[in-house]
mmCIF file of C-alpha atoms and ligand atoms in Angstrom:
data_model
loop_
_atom_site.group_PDB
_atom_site.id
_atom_site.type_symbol
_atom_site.label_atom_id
_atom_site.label_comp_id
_atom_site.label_asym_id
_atom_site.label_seq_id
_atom_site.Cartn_x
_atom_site.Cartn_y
_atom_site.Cartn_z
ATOM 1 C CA UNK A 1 -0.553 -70.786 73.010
ATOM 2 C CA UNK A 2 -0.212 -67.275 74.070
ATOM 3 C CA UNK A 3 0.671 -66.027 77.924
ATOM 4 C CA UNK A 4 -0.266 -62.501 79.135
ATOM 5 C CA UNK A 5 1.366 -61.988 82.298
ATOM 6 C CA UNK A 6 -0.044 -58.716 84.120
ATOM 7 C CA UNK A 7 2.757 -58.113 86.621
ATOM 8 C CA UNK A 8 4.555 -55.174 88.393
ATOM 9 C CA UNK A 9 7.938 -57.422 88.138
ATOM 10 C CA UNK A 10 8.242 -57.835 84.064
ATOM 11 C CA UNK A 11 11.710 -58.816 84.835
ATOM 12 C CA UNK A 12 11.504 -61.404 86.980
ATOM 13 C CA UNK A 13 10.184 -63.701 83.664
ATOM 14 C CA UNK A 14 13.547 -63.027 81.745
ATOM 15 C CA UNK A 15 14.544 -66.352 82.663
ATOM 16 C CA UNK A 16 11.800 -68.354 81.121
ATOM 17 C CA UNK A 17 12.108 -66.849 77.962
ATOM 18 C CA UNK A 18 15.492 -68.792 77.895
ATOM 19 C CA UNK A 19 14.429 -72.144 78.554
ATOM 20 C CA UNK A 20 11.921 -74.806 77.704
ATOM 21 C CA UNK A 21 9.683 -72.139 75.835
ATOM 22 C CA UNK A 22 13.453 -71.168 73.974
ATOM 23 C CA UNK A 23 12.743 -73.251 71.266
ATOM 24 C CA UNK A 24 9.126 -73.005 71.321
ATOM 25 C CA UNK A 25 9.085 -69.175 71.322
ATOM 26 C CA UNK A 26 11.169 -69.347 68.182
ATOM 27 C CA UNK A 27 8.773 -71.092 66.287
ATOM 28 C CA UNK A 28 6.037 -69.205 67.399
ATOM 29 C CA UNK A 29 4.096 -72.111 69.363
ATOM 30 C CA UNK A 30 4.719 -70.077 72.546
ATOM 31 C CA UNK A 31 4.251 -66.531 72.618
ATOM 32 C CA UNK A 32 4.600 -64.614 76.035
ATOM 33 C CA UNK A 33 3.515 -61.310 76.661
ATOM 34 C CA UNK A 34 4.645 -59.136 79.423
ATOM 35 C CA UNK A 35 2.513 -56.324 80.637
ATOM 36 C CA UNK A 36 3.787 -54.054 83.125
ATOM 37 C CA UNK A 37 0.669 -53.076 85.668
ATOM 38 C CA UNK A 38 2.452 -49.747 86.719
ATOM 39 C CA UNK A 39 2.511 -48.678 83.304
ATOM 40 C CA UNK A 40 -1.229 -48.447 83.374
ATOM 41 C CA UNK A 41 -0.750 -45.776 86.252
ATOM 42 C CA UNK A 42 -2.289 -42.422 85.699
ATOM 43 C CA UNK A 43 -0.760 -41.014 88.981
ATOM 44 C CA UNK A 44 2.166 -38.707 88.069
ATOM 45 C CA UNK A 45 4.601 -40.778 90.628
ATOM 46 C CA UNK A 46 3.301 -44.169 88.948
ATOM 47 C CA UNK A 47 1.667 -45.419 92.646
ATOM 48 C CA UNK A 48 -0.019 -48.679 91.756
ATOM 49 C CA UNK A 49 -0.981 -49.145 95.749
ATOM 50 C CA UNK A 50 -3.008 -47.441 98.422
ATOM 51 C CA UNK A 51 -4.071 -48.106 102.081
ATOM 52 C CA UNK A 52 -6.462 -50.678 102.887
ATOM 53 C CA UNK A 53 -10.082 -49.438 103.420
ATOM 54 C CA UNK A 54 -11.118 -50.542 107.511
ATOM 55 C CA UNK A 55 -7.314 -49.804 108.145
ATOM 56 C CA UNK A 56 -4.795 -52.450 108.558
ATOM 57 C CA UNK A 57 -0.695 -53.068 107.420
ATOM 58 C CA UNK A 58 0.397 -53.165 104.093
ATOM 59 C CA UNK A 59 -0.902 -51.763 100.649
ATOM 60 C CA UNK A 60 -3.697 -52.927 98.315
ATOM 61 C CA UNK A 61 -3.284 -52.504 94.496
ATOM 62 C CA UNK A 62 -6.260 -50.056 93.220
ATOM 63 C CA UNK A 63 -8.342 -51.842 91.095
ATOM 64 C CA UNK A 64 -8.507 -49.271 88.483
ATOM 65 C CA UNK A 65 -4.776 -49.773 87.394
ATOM 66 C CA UNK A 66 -5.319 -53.348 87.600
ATOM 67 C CA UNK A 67 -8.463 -52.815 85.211
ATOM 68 C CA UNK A 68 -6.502 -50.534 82.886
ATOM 69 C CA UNK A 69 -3.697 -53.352 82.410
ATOM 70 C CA UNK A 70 -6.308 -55.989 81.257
ATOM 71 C CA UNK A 71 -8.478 -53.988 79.205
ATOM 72 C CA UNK A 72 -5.140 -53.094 77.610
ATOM 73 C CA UNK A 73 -4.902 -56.744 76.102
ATOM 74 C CA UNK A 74 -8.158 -57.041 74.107
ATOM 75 C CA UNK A 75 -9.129 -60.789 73.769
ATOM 76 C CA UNK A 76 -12.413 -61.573 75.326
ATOM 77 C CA UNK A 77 -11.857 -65.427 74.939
ATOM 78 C CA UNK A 78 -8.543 -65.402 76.854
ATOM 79 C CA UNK A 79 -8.879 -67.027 80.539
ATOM 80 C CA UNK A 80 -7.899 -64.595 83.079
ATOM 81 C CA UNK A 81 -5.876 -66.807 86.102
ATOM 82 C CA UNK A 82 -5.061 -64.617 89.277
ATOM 83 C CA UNK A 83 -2.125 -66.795 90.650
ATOM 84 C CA UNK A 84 -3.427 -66.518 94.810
ATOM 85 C CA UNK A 85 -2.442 -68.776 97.735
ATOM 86 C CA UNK A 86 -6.656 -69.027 97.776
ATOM 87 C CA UNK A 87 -7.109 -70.631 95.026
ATOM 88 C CA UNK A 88 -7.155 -74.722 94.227
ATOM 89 C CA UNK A 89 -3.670 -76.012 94.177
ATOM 90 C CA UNK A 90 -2.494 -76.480 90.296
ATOM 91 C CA UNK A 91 -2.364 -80.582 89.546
ATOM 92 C CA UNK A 92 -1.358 -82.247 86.070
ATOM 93 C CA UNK A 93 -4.868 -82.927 85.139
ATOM 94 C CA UNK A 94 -5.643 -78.918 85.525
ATOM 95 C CA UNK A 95 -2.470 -78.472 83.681
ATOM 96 C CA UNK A 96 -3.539 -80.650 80.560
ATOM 97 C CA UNK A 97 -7.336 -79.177 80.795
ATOM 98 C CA UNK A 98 -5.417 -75.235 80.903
ATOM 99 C CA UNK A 99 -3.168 -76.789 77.883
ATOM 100 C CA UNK A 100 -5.959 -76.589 75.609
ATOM 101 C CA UNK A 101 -6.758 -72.881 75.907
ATOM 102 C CA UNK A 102 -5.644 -70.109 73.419
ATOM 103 C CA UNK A 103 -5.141 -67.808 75.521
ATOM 104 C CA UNK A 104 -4.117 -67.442 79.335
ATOM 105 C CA UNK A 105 -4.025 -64.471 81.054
ATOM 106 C CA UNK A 106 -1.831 -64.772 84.404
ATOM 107 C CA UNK A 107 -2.427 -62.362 86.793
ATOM 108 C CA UNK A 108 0.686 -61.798 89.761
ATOM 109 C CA UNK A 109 0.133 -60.368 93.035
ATOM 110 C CA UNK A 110 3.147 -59.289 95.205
ATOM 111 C CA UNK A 111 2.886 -58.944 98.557
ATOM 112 C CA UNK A 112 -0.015 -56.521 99.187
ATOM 113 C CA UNK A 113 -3.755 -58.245 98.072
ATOM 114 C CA UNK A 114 -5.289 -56.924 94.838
ATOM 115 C CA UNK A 115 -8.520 -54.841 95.731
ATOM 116 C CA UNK A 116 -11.835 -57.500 95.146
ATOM 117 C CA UNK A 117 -13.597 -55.571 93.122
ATOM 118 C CA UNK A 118 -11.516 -56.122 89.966
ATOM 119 C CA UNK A 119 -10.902 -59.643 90.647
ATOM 120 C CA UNK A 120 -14.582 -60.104 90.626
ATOM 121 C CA UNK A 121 -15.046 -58.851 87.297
ATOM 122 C CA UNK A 122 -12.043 -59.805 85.623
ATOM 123 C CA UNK A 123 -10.763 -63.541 87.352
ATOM 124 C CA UNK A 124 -12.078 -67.008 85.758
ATOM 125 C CA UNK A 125 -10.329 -68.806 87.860
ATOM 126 C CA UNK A 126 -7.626 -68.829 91.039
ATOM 127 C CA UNK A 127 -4.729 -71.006 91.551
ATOM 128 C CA UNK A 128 -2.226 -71.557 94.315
ATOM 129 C CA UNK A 129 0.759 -74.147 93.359
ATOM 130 C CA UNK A 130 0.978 -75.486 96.755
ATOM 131 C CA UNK A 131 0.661 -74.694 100.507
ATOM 132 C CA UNK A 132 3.758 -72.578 101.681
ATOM 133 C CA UNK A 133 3.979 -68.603 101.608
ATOM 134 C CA UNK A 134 5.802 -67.144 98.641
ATOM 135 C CA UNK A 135 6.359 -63.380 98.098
ATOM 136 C CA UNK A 136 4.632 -62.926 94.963
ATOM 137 C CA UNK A 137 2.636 -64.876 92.172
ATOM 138 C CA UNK A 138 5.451 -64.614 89.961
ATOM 139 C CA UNK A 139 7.655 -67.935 90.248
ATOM 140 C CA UNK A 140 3.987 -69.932 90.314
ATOM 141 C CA UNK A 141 3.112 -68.120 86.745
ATOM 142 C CA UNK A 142 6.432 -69.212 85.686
ATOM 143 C CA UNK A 143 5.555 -73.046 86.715
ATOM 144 C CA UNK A 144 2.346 -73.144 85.415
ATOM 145 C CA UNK A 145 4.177 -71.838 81.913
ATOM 146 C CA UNK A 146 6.810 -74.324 82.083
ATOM 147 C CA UNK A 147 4.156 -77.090 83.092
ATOM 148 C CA UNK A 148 1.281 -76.168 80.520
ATOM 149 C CA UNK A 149 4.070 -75.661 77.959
ATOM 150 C CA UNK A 150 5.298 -78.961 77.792
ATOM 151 C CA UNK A 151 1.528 -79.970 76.331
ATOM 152 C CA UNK A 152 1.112 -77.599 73.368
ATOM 153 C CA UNK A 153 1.852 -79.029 70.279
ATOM 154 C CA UNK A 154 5.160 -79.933 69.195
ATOM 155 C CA UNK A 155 6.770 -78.194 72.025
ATOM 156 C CA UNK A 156 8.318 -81.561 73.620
ATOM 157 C CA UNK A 157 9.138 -84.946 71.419
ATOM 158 C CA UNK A 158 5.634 -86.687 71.180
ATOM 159 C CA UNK A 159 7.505 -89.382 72.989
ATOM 160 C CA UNK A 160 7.859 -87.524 76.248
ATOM 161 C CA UNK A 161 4.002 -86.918 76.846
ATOM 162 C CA UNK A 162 2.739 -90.048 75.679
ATOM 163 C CA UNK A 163 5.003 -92.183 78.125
ATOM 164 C CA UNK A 164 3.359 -90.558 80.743
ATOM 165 C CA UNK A 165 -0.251 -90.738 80.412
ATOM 166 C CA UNK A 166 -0.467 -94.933 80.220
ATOM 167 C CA UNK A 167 2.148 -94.822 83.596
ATOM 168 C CA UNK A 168 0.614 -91.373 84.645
ATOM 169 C CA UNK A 169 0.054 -92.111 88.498
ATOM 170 C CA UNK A 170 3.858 -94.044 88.966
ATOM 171 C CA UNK A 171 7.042 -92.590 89.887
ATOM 172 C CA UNK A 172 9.320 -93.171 87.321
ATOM 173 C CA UNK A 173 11.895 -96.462 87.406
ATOM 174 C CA UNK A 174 15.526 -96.065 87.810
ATOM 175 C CA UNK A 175 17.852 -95.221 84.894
ATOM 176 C CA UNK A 176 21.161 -96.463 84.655
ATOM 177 C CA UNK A 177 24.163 -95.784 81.363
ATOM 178 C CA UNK A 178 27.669 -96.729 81.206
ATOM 179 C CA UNK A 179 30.109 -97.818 83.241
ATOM 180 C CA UNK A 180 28.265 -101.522 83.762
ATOM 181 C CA UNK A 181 30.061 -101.516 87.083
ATOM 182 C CA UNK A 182 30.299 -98.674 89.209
ATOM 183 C CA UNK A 183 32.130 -98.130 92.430
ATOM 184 C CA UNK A 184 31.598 -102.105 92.588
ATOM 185 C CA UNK A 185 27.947 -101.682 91.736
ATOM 186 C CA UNK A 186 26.574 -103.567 88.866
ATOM 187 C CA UNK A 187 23.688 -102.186 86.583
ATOM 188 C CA UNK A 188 20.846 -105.005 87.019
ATOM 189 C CA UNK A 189 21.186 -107.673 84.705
ATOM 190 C CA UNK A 190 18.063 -107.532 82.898
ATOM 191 C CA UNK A 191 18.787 -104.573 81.438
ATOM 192 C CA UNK A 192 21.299 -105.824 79.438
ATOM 193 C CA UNK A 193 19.294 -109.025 77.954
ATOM 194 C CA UNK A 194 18.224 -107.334 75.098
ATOM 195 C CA UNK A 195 15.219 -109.146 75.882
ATOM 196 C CA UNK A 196 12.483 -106.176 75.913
ATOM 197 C CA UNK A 197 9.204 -107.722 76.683
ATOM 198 C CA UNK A 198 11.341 -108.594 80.390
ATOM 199 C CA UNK A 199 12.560 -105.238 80.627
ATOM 200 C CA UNK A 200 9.568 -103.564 79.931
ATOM 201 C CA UNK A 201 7.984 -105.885 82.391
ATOM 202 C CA UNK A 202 10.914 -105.057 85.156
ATOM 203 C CA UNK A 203 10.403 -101.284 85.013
ATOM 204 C CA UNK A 204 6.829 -101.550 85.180
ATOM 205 C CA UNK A 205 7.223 -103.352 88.627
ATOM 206 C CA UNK A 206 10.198 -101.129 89.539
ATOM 207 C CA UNK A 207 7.792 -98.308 89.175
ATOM 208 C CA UNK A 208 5.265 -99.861 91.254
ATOM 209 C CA UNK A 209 7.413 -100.992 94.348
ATOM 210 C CA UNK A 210 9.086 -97.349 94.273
ATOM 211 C CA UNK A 211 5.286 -95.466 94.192
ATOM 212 C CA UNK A 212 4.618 -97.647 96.832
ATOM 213 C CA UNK A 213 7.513 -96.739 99.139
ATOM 214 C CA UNK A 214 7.602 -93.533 98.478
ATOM 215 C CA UNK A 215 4.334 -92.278 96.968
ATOM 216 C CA UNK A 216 1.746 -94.568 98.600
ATOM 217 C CA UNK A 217 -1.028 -92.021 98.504
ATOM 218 C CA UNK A 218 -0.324 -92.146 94.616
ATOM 219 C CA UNK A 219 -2.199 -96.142 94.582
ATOM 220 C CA UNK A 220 -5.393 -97.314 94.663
ATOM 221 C CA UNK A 221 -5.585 -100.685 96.884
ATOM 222 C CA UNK A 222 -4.965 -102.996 94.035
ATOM 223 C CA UNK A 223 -1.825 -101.526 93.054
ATOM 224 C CA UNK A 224 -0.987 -101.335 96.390
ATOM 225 C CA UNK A 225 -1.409 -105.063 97.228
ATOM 226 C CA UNK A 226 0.333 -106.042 94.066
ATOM 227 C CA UNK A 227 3.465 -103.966 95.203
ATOM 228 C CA UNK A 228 2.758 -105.352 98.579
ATOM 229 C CA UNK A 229 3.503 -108.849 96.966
ATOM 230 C CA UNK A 230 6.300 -107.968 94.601
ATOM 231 C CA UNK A 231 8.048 -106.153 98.291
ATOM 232 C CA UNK A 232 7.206 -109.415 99.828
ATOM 233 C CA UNK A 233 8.830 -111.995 97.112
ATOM 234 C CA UNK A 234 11.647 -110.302 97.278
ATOM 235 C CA UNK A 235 12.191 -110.741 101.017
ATOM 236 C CA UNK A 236 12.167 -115.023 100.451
HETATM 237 C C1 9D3 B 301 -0.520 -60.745 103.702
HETATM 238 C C2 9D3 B 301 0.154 -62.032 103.393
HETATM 239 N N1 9D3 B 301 -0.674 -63.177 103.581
HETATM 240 C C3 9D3 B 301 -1.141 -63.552 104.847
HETATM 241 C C4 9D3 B 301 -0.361 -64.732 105.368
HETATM 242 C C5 9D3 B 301 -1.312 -63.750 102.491
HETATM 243 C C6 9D3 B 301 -0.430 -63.831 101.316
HETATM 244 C C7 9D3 B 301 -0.724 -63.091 100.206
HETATM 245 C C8 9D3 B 301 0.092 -63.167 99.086
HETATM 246 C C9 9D3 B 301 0.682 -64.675 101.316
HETATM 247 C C10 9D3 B 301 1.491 -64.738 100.189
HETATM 248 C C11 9D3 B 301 1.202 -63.965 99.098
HETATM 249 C C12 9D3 B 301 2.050 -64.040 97.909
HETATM 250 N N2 9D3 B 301 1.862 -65.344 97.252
HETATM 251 C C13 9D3 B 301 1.236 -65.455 96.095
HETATM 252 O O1 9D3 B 301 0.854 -64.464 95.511
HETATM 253 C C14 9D3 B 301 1.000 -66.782 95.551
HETATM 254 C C15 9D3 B 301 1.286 -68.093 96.070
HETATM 255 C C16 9D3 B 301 1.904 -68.530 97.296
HETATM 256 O O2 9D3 B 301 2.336 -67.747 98.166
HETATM 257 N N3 9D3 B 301 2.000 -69.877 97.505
HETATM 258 C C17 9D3 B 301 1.572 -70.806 96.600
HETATM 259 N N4 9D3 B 301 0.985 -70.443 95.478
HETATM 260 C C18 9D3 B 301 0.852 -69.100 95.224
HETATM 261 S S1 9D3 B 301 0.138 -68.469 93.861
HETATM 262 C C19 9D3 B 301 0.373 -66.909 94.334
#
């Protein structure tokens, strides 16, 4: 899977390259490509930015530098993403669907908008990671690399993955390693029966009571009655 990030803060995806894609990047299942939009400038002091047409505060990218930055990367099948607090908030099932591209292109704005015209011609699709106000579309290009990473082949054990999609809409159980007692607290008994089919069965309603708490809006009304009973059981 290949990442072009257009961006005028190149630096701000140093970090990634060190971590989860580390490993990946070395074997060539990740490849990220940083292009810097201001480098695209033709302007002799490298502006990228100019007043908005209709007046207004702040800047507006110009849509010819924009234009210049993703001709510059010549793959007509890549999808172009333009990471936007508009656009439909990034899930795991758009994450698996994105996972089976070739190539993304990720497109970062930073504060000022990006002028329509070139996102019309150039954006498949736009996607926020959640509702709160970021500076930039930089950190949510670097979550939807981490998160679309994870899916590519033989990036992360097989293992990993597959555990989640058959318990893909619970939270997970709680863990517990050595000491068996701590601060006077034992680790639940079950886990130490050796007995598998039980403690397969204990997670699995573990998971449920703890979506159900918690994550309640993560059930449908079956799962919810059945946690409703297992919550109830344990009161008697
Ligand atoms: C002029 C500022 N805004 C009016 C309130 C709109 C605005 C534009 C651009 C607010 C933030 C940003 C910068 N954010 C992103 O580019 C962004 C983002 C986000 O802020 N939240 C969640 N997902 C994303 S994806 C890109």
């Amino acid at each position: 899977m290949k990442f072009s990030i257009l961006t005028l803060f190149p630096e701000m995806f140093e970090p990634i390259k060190h971590s989860i894609i580390d490993r990946a990047s070395k074997q060539n299942l990740i490849d990220i490509n940083l292009i810097n939009i201001r480098d695209f400038s033709e302007d002799k002091h490298k502006h990228v930015d100019d007043t908005p047409y209709g007046g207004g505060a702040g800047m507006v990218i110009k849509p010819d530098v924009v234009y210049s930055a993703y001709k510059s990367i010549k793959d007509e099948n890549a999808k172009v993403i333009y990471l936007s607090p508009k656009g439909k908030v990034l899930n795991q099932s758009k994450v698996k669907e994105l996972s089976k591209e070739n190539h993304l292109v990720l497109l970062c704005g930073h504060y000022e908008g990006i002028d329509q015209r070139v996102l019309d011609e150039i954006v498949d699709e736009e996607i926020s990671i959640g509702d709160y106000v970021l500076t930039g579309g930089e950190l949510p290009a670097m979550v939807l690399i981490d998160s679309v990473s994870r899916y590519v082949d033989g990036v992360l054990s097989e293992d990993s993955t597959k555990e989640e999609s058959f318990s893909s809409n619970l939270l997970e159980y709680p863990q517990y390693t050595r000491p068996e007692v701590f601060n006077g607290k034992r680790v639940p008994d079950v886990l130490l029966s050796g007995n598998h089919q039980k403690i397969d069965d204990w997670r699995k309603e573990q998971s449920l009571k703890i979506t159900y708490l918690k994550r309640p809006d993560l059930l449908n009304e079956e799962e919810k009655s059945l946690a409703k009973e297992l919550l109830d059981q344990e009161k008697s």
